XYZ file of C-alpha atoms in Angstrom:
577
model
C -18.905 -2.596 -14.830
C -18.323 -5.375 -17.716
C -15.323 -5.004 -20.020
C -14.879 -6.892 -23.212
C -11.915 -9.645 -22.959
C -10.608 -7.955 -26.387
C -10.419 -4.445 -24.649
C -8.560 -6.229 -20.984
C -5.989 -7.850 -23.619
C -5.605 -4.524 -25.490
C -4.860 -2.710 -22.449
C -2.751 -5.657 -20.912
C -0.656 -5.947 -24.008
C -0.017 -1.872 -24.346
C 0.898 -2.103 -20.713
C 4.486 -2.623 -19.872
C 4.464 -3.982 -16.697
C 8.213 -2.887 -15.480
C 7.496 0.758 -16.759
C 4.193 0.558 -14.928
C 5.637 -0.667 -11.481
C 9.139 1.500 -11.880
C 6.494 4.681 -12.071
C 5.871 3.738 -8.022
C 8.881 1.904 -7.483
C 11.793 3.711 -9.263
C 14.306 1.545 -7.319
C 13.097 -1.381 -8.926
C 16.438 -2.839 -10.836
C 17.047 -5.740 -13.077
C 17.891 -9.111 -11.665
C 18.766 -11.850 -14.047
C 15.541 -12.561 -15.972
C 13.324 -10.545 -13.313
C 13.330 -7.363 -11.438
C 13.763 -6.517 -7.965
C 13.160 -3.842 -5.362
C 11.726 -3.488 -1.720
C 8.218 -4.092 -1.594
C 5.788 -1.126 -1.804
C 3.337 -2.925 0.236
C 4.881 -3.471 3.472
C 8.121 -2.454 4.904
C 11.259 -4.934 4.543
C 14.636 -4.304 4.183
C 15.757 -6.700 1.943
C 14.141 -6.596 -1.857
C 11.795 -9.514 -2.125
C 9.294 -7.868 -4.572
C 9.899 -9.371 -7.984
C 8.621 -8.561 -11.342
C 8.506 -10.916 -14.443
C 8.263 -9.306 -17.624
C 8.290 -12.120 -19.493
C 4.908 -13.507 -17.915
C 3.708 -10.146 -17.058
C 3.277 -10.591 -13.267
C 4.794 -9.600 -10.108
C 5.105 -11.395 -6.873
C 6.204 -10.554 -3.488
C 7.948 -13.166 -1.143
C 7.410 -10.969 1.761
C 3.968 -10.221 2.072
C 2.592 -12.737 -0.793
C 0.888 -9.941 -2.891
C 1.119 -10.972 -6.359
C -0.736 -10.807 -9.602
C -0.948 -8.481 -12.735
C -0.965 -5.186 -14.242
C -4.483 -4.949 -13.196
C -3.923 -6.140 -9.714
C -0.701 -4.250 -9.009
C -2.678 -1.192 -9.753
C -5.639 -1.952 -7.552
C -3.390 -2.456 -4.681
C -0.780 0.435 -4.955
C -3.891 2.624 -5.529
C -6.748 1.257 -3.768
C -8.800 0.942 -6.541
C -11.487 -1.464 -7.683
C -11.217 -3.304 -10.716
C -13.236 -1.041 -13.037
C -11.317 1.666 -11.797
C -7.932 -0.232 -12.512
C -8.970 -0.663 -15.721
C -9.859 2.717 -16.802
C -6.800 3.885 -15.233
C -4.576 1.798 -17.345
C -6.955 2.477 -20.173
C -6.480 6.189 -19.890
C -2.506 5.597 -19.357
C -2.582 3.555 -22.506
C -4.587 6.357 -24.424
C -7.507 3.241 -24.964
C -10.793 4.261 -25.164
C -13.219 2.205 -22.660
C -16.416 2.467 -24.050
C -19.649 2.153 -21.675
C -22.902 0.421 -22.744
C -26.322 2.054 -21.610
C -26.700 -0.626 -19.184
C -22.921 0.057 -18.145
C -23.393 3.765 -17.491
C -26.790 2.676 -15.001
C -24.448 0.420 -13.100
C -21.855 3.103 -12.382
C -21.117 2.383 -9.036
C -22.352 4.999 -5.814
C -18.691 5.799 -5.141
C -18.198 7.515 -8.791
C -21.403 9.140 -8.372
C -20.234 10.274 -5.131
C -16.883 11.373 -6.743
C -18.938 13.521 -9.945
C -21.030 15.316 -7.267
C -17.768 16.139 -5.145
C -16.255 17.524 -8.250
C -19.568 19.549 -9.077
C -19.617 20.785 -5.809
C -15.665 21.827 -5.758
C -16.418 23.658 -8.963
C -19.154 25.303 -7.615
C -17.277 26.616 -4.311
C -14.521 27.494 -6.759
C -16.679 29.513 -9.137
C -18.271 31.417 -6.056
C -14.859 32.337 -4.823
C -13.547 33.664 -8.008
C -17.032 35.692 -8.782
C -17.523 36.504 -4.869
C -19.278 39.853 -4.577
C -17.855 40.165 -0.925
C -14.400 41.033 -0.058
C -14.013 38.880 2.733
C -12.592 35.223 1.420
C -10.818 36.898 -1.397
C -9.086 39.573 1.013
C -8.128 36.779 3.504
C -6.404 34.812 0.820
C -4.699 37.633 -0.258
C -3.858 38.296 3.047
C -1.997 35.196 3.609
C -0.300 35.310 0.394
C -2.353 33.149 -1.563
C -1.795 33.783 -5.483
C -4.662 33.389 -7.936
C -2.244 31.184 -9.801
C -2.269 28.924 -6.704
C -5.894 29.322 -5.903
C -6.514 27.678 -9.157
C -4.174 25.181 -8.725
C -5.965 23.918 -5.741
C -9.147 24.646 -6.726
C -9.829 26.901 -3.780
C -13.287 27.936 -2.945
C -15.401 29.829 -0.943
C -19.179 28.352 0.325
C -21.911 31.329 0.440
C -24.543 30.809 3.209
C -27.308 28.475 1.933
C -25.929 28.692 -1.762
C -25.037 25.159 -2.687
C -28.122 22.835 -1.850
C -30.492 25.073 -4.171
C -27.853 24.964 -7.032
C -27.449 21.364 -6.239
C -31.044 20.635 -6.459
C -31.335 22.257 -9.854
C -28.734 19.946 -11.349
C -30.894 17.109 -10.342
C -28.806 15.746 -7.418
C -30.942 15.069 -3.996
C -30.578 15.781 -0.617
C -29.758 12.056 0.362
C -26.896 12.363 -2.387
C -25.804 15.359 -0.677
C -25.565 13.698 2.256
C -24.122 10.711 1.105
C -21.032 12.687 -0.546
C -20.608 14.470 3.343
C -21.416 18.054 2.205
C -24.584 18.543 4.072
C -26.628 17.035 6.851
C -29.991 16.921 8.248
C -30.591 18.493 11.386
C -33.087 17.670 14.100
C -35.517 20.049 13.124
C -35.597 18.914 9.719
C -33.498 21.390 8.063
C -30.208 20.749 6.200
C -26.924 22.169 7.277
C -23.964 22.682 4.697
C -20.964 21.875 6.564
C -18.710 24.350 4.565
C -21.008 27.421 4.750
C -19.166 30.329 5.132
C -15.680 29.021 4.871
C -12.824 29.244 2.508
C -13.144 25.780 1.098
C -9.883 23.415 0.486
C -10.841 20.144 -1.997
C -9.022 17.121 -0.492
C -7.783 15.032 -3.280
C -6.932 11.399 -3.057
C -3.811 10.304 -5.119
C -5.624 9.403 -8.132
C -6.628 13.143 -8.146
C -10.251 12.622 -7.219
C -11.886 15.021 -4.751
C -12.975 13.012 -2.047
C -13.863 15.731 0.813
C -13.515 19.253 1.961
C -11.821 21.116 4.646
C -13.293 24.665 5.325
C -11.376 27.728 7.207
C -13.889 29.999 8.989
C -13.723 33.877 8.265
C -15.643 34.517 11.675
C -14.477 34.756 15.137
C -15.820 31.371 15.814
C -14.820 27.641 16.720
C -13.874 25.411 15.066
C -11.616 27.454 13.061
C -11.076 24.290 10.713
C -13.685 22.118 9.898
C -13.488 19.027 7.532
C -16.535 17.314 5.947
C -17.555 13.772 7.602
C -15.828 10.389 6.323
C -18.202 9.419 3.406
C -17.964 6.168 0.991
C -15.131 7.336 -0.353
C -13.260 9.262 2.345
C -11.375 8.359 5.507
C -9.546 11.082 7.399
C -7.009 8.247 8.500
C -6.440 7.316 4.835
C -5.606 10.707 3.137
C -2.727 13.483 3.298
C -3.517 17.069 1.908
C -1.714 17.863 -1.004
C -0.408 14.198 -1.579
C -1.838 14.108 -4.896
C 0.200 17.308 -5.937
C 3.039 16.242 -4.402
C 3.731 12.614 -5.462
C 5.902 13.476 -8.453
C 8.636 15.407 -6.517
C 8.514 12.861 -3.503
C 9.185 9.970 -6.103
C 12.276 12.203 -7.446
C 13.707 13.640 -4.553
C 13.009 10.565 -2.146
C 11.736 13.012 0.647
C 8.281 14.224 2.193
C 7.691 17.063 4.678
C 4.960 16.731 6.800
C 2.734 19.774 8.046
C -0.058 20.563 10.021
C -2.556 22.758 7.943
C -3.763 23.455 4.262
C -2.426 26.924 4.373
C 1.085 25.487 5.298
C 0.757 23.571 2.305
C -0.507 25.741 -0.354
C 2.262 28.092 0.461
C 5.036 25.560 0.445
C 4.135 24.494 -3.093
C 3.121 28.073 -4.044
C 7.159 29.006 -2.769
C 8.697 26.016 -4.618
C 8.721 23.481 -1.961
C 6.426 21.059 -3.902
C 6.799 17.987 -1.182
C 4.985 19.080 1.371
C 1.604 17.199 2.837
C -0.655 17.577 6.046
C -2.886 15.563 7.820
C -6.654 16.265 8.342
C -7.215 17.027 11.518
C -6.395 13.421 12.878
C -2.854 12.250 14.354
C -0.572 10.493 11.332
C -1.547 6.877 11.317
C 0.209 3.584 9.940
C -1.949 3.902 7.016
C -0.238 7.293 6.250
C 3.120 6.253 6.737
C 2.839 3.243 4.558
C 1.582 5.816 1.730
C 4.523 7.996 2.199
C 6.876 4.747 2.158
C 5.829 4.001 -1.684
C 7.353 7.175 -2.637
C 9.880 8.166 -0.170
C 12.692 7.298 2.300
C 12.867 10.324 4.261
C 10.499 12.519 5.917
C 10.786 15.845 7.826
C 8.148 16.580 10.426
C 7.095 20.198 11.298
C 4.629 20.704 14.089
C 4.286 23.233 16.330
C 6.362 23.577 19.468
C 3.465 24.092 21.810
C 2.409 21.070 23.995
C -0.413 19.777 21.440
C 2.251 20.048 18.879
C 4.800 17.932 20.692
C 2.162 15.229 21.544
C 1.350 15.195 17.800
C 5.325 14.708 17.057
C 5.514 11.897 19.715
C 2.427 9.976 18.227
C 4.017 10.443 14.559
C 7.500 8.860 16.109
C 5.669 5.993 17.391
C 3.997 5.791 13.954
C 7.232 5.821 11.695
C 9.605 4.318 14.150
C 8.866 0.861 12.980
C 9.370 1.644 9.423
C 12.438 1.947 7.174
C 11.589 5.705 6.675
C 14.054 8.236 8.149
C 12.491 10.522 10.098
C 13.688 13.897 11.347
C 11.801 16.432 13.380
C 11.979 20.747 13.133
C 10.894 23.336 15.271
C 10.100 26.802 13.882
C 11.312 29.580 15.342
C 9.401 32.272 17.420
C 6.417 30.189 16.945
C 5.803 30.818 13.379
C 3.580 28.686 10.847
C 5.195 27.117 8.300
C 3.524 29.221 5.584
C 4.402 32.477 7.669
C 8.160 31.250 8.140
C 8.457 30.410 4.400
C 7.018 33.787 3.131
C 9.450 35.242 5.620
C 12.904 34.027 4.722
C 11.971 32.325 1.002
C 11.982 28.753 -0.139
C 15.935 28.694 0.212
C 15.850 29.975 4.107
C 13.015 27.380 4.791
C 14.709 24.763 3.297
C 18.218 25.523 5.114
C 16.364 25.890 8.576
C 15.195 22.009 7.820
C 18.354 20.828 6.803
C 20.584 22.533 9.774
C 17.884 22.312 12.494
C 16.209 19.024 11.698
C 17.071 16.544 14.025
C 16.476 12.467 14.137
C 13.633 11.312 16.232
C 15.360 9.757 19.179
C 17.177 13.104 19.634
C 14.252 14.803 19.771
C 12.487 12.654 22.178
C 15.924 12.759 24.569
C 15.860 16.325 24.356
C 12.222 16.629 25.634
C 12.900 14.305 28.142
C 16.077 16.013 29.632
C 14.150 19.369 29.391
C 11.582 17.392 31.833
C 13.263 15.600 34.015
C 16.843 17.045 33.605
C 19.913 14.473 34.597
C 20.974 15.535 37.861
C 19.898 12.735 39.942
C 20.036 8.819 39.503
C 16.198 9.031 39.746
C 15.931 12.034 37.096
C 17.810 9.909 34.632
C 15.621 7.001 35.271
C 12.492 8.724 34.507
C 14.358 10.598 31.722
C 15.529 6.952 30.280
C 11.877 5.720 30.518
C 10.481 8.231 28.149
C 12.732 7.083 25.233
C 13.116 3.513 25.908
C 9.836 2.433 24.843
C 10.411 4.005 21.104
C 14.082 2.723 21.217
C 12.538 -0.986 21.689
C 10.726 -0.562 18.834
C 13.272 0.267 16.508
C 13.730 -3.081 14.420
C 17.285 -2.850 13.110
C 19.717 -4.159 16.019
C 22.617 -1.809 14.747
C 20.403 1.019 14.688
C 19.308 0.501 18.114
C 22.518 -0.060 19.567
C 23.759 3.271 18.201
C 20.845 5.345 19.681
C 21.414 3.579 23.074
C 24.712 4.566 22.980
C 23.723 8.266 22.137
C 21.437 8.157 25.393
C 24.020 6.941 27.496
C 26.060 9.715 26.749
C 23.394 12.655 27.218
C 22.558 10.864 30.589
C 25.729 10.072 31.440
C 25.338 6.657 32.311
C 26.412 3.183 31.052
C 25.187 1.281 27.783
C 24.876 -1.707 29.970
C 22.690 -0.455 32.251
C 20.375 0.728 29.005
C 20.788 -2.308 27.625
C 18.863 -3.946 30.475
C 16.507 -1.021 30.302
C 15.972 -1.934 26.820
C 15.346 -5.572 27.539
C 12.719 -4.578 30.189
C 11.127 -2.047 27.574
C 10.819 -4.863 24.779
C 9.515 -7.374 27.033
C 5.676 -6.057 26.762
C 6.312 -5.871 22.919
C 7.142 -10.188 22.661
C 4.464 -11.824 21.557
C 2.789 -9.106 20.040
C 0.665 -10.206 16.620
C 2.598 -8.914 13.806
C 0.423 -6.592 11.324
C 0.087 -6.034 7.889
C 1.698 -2.574 8.425
C 4.821 -3.834 10.046
C 8.099 -4.610 9.069
C 7.586 -7.982 6.940
C 10.666 -9.615 5.104
C 10.813 -12.963 3.710
C 13.341 -14.194 1.231
C 12.100 -15.700 -2.309
C 10.810 -19.458 -1.421
C 13.238 -21.963 -1.703
C 11.674 -25.088 -0.248
C 10.825 -28.068 -2.090
C 8.159 -28.011 -4.744
C 5.885 -31.015 -5.353
C 6.860 -32.814 -8.492
C 3.234 -31.224 -10.188
C 4.391 -27.645 -9.305
C 7.637 -28.043 -10.891
C 6.279 -29.684 -14.081
C 3.845 -26.256 -14.121
C 7.314 -24.267 -13.720
C 8.939 -25.937 -16.347
C 6.216 -25.839 -18.585
C 5.485 -22.081 -18.151
C 9.433 -21.682 -18.684
C 9.312 -23.629 -21.609
C 5.878 -23.554 -23.139
C 7.284 -25.880 -26.235
C 7.738 -28.509 -24.057
C 3.642 -28.918 -23.348
C 3.168 -31.627 -25.789
C 4.909 -34.057 -23.339
C 2.120 -33.394 -20.625
C -1.388 -33.941 -20.267
C -3.881 -33.293 -17.182
C -4.129 -37.025 -16.331
C -0.830 -36.003 -14.933
C -2.176 -34.051 -12.168
C -4.124 -35.382 -9.324
C -4.149 -31.610 -7.295
C -7.175 -29.834 -8.723
C -5.442 -26.655 -8.487
C -2.686 -27.875 -10.300
C -4.781 -29.511 -13.095
C -7.065 -26.650 -13.653
C -3.873 -24.355 -13.947
C -2.496 -26.729 -16.726
C -5.449 -26.841 -18.440
C -5.569 -22.936 -18.761
C -1.976 -23.363 -19.720
C -2.925 -26.198 -22.271
C -5.801 -23.586 -23.623
C -2.829 -21.114 -24.870
C -3.589 -18.436 -22.274
C -0.864 -16.310 -21.149
C 0.551 -16.574 -17.722
C -0.880 -12.773 -16.832
C -4.310 -13.775 -18.255
C -4.275 -16.762 -16.103
C -3.944 -14.729 -12.919
C -7.491 -13.152 -13.865
C -8.945 -16.708 -13.733
C -7.491 -17.387 -10.058
C -8.582 -16.267 -6.776
C -6.757 -14.078 -4.341
C -5.276 -17.205 -2.547
C -4.216 -19.002 -6.011
C -2.758 -15.958 -7.538
C -0.274 -15.407 -4.790
C 0.808 -18.917 -5.327
C 0.701 -18.876 -8.944
C 3.127 -15.488 -9.154
C 5.206 -17.378 -6.550
C 5.443 -20.311 -8.582
C 6.451 -18.889 -11.488
C 9.027 -15.925 -10.388
C 10.889 -18.588 -8.572
C 14.327 -18.836 -10.011
C 14.830 -21.948 -11.985
C 18.010 -22.555 -13.822
C 17.868 -25.932 -15.929
C 20.512 -26.728 -18.006
C 18.227 -29.315 -19.602
C 14.664 -28.350 -19.262
C 13.364 -31.195 -21.164
C 15.307 -33.860 -19.291
C 14.269 -32.573 -15.851
C 10.417 -32.687 -17.467
C 11.188 -36.443 -18.143
C 12.683 -36.968 -14.604
C 9.812 -35.308 -12.765
C 7.291 -37.003 -14.915
C 8.617 -40.571 -14.069
C 8.815 -39.317 -10.283
C 5.049 -38.390 -10.817
C 4.376 -41.783 -12.264
C 6.264 -43.751 -9.727
C 4.491 -41.851 -7.037
C 1.387 -42.982 -8.416
C 2.337 -46.740 -8.567
C 3.545 -46.694 -5.207
C 0.320 -45.449 -3.719
C -1.526 -47.705 -6.120
C 0.629 -50.865 -4.261
C 0.618 -49.450 -0.831
C -3.518 -49.690 -1.107
C -2.923 -53.454 -2.615
C -0.794 -54.322 0.095
C -3.141 -53.360 2.910
C -6.107 -55.321 1.067
C -3.533 -58.353 0.582
C -2.492 -58.090 4.283
C -5.803 -58.398 5.243
C -6.944 -61.295 3.140
C -3.441 -63.189 4.456
C -4.813 -62.346 8.130
C -8.560 -64.061 6.668
C -10.147 -60.767 7.218
C -11.222 -60.195 3.727
C -11.897 -63.268 1.201
C -8.945 -63.343 -1.300
C -9.205 -61.907 -4.619
C -6.318 -63.416 -6.841
C -6.658 -60.649 -9.532
C -5.680 -58.174 -6.634
C -2.664 -60.393 -5.293
C -1.432 -60.742 -8.845
C -1.901 -56.767 -9.517
C 0.219 -56.243 -6.040
C 3.036 -58.783 -7.519
C 3.344 -57.382 -10.535
C 3.504 -53.633 -9.198
C 6.115 -54.629 -6.857
C 8.100 -56.382 -9.852
C 7.621 -52.934 -11.557
C 8.743 -50.548 -8.570
C 12.038 -52.903 -8.159
C 12.558 -52.651 -11.730
C 11.946 -48.920 -11.927
C 15.043 -48.261 -9.269
C 17.688 -50.219 -10.769
């Protein structure tokens, strides 16, 4: 989708980058001329994420993400460029008009979003107008109020009702298949995934419907069914209820992970609006990163049965390498979270989570001791071997030592013995390639910049000094092009949009580096002199090679070049006096 430059600049000027970033990163704090926080795009201990409000840009010295307000939104909300423009325009109250051609070119993804919204409203209307008591009766039995039904847009899918309704609206079977709501059988007929199920629309963090989950009202398996993955839906990258929970999670810095749709719906209804659920899949690193943008503490409530314990172990493996503090809670009497909170109300539910929640390592230690005991040396070895791989993945040395000490006490063994086991458990992890979702941290670059880069830093910090420089100063093409953009009067935040991703990362890092010049004009003069001297030295070196070849008789003598070489030699000697 094409947008006029005037519209883009109107949105950019209306968007304060600090205010925008703080909506996602409340911990952003002023640090001199910049603002700093832990990066929302990777896990780190030392804040290396920097925002420069004067330039309207951000840069992380750890993962090297960088750009302007539009780039920030595309990264934080997983949007493409047109979606980021539309989002920021809406945030600023600016109307972005689409031409007829732009409407025709609207992305296939947007068409799917539009269709899914229509389907969700259709299902919701079917529930509200249902002549059958089955679906409304089931929801009433589970304690779901009408207000909650409307809030979560819960619906019901009557058998064979959707396809005719969608076709009547002008949609095709192919579009319904692309949206993931129907599939074509081997017999050539069409099967609707949600047929005769209570339907829970699944929203992304932008509030767009991306898929559906359905609960059967019959005695059949599977009890719960999700629509398949599509161009807009990946179950490993979505958490049910997150869109509703984000405001509270940001404020409380805490999230509670549950197993099912109904768990989330009822806990929100009962006044705990920061619960989310996985979508029939194990917790993934993407899930952890998503939650890590908004919170510091996660409480995990999974079933106490064998399947629930396995899911909890996998979740611990996912979170253990992050900075998120994970606690595990087991509910009493085998109750599901929705049943438990309806029984004990909000205060009882939260009290149980606060008093019964245990850190991940304590949970694993208890399971290991329950399984193996500690009555024999062999039992202690087996129990330790179940916990040690998790300890080996804890990156904080102090935290890991404390947990090794805890495990030693529980096993009635020595810390030295467990430290030896830790080293053995750690060895398979050595040499493991660091992935994007692992803990990466780096301090701001303090390495030497090239003279040309230092000139650019001074010019962007003190634009009035631009008259001292022209593009002949630059030999490096990237530096030369960046200078030309500067000289044309384009602000730094706009220059980012002219660069590819690699150059944008370089540019934002260049600009957010702290350079405190007592006398910028004098520094610029010195650097320009250094650049000129470097050029003269390169020219002299080239001439020296040719003159040497002349002296050795390898090439004919050239008096002009010899004279130029001698003049350059004198000039360079004079320059260092």
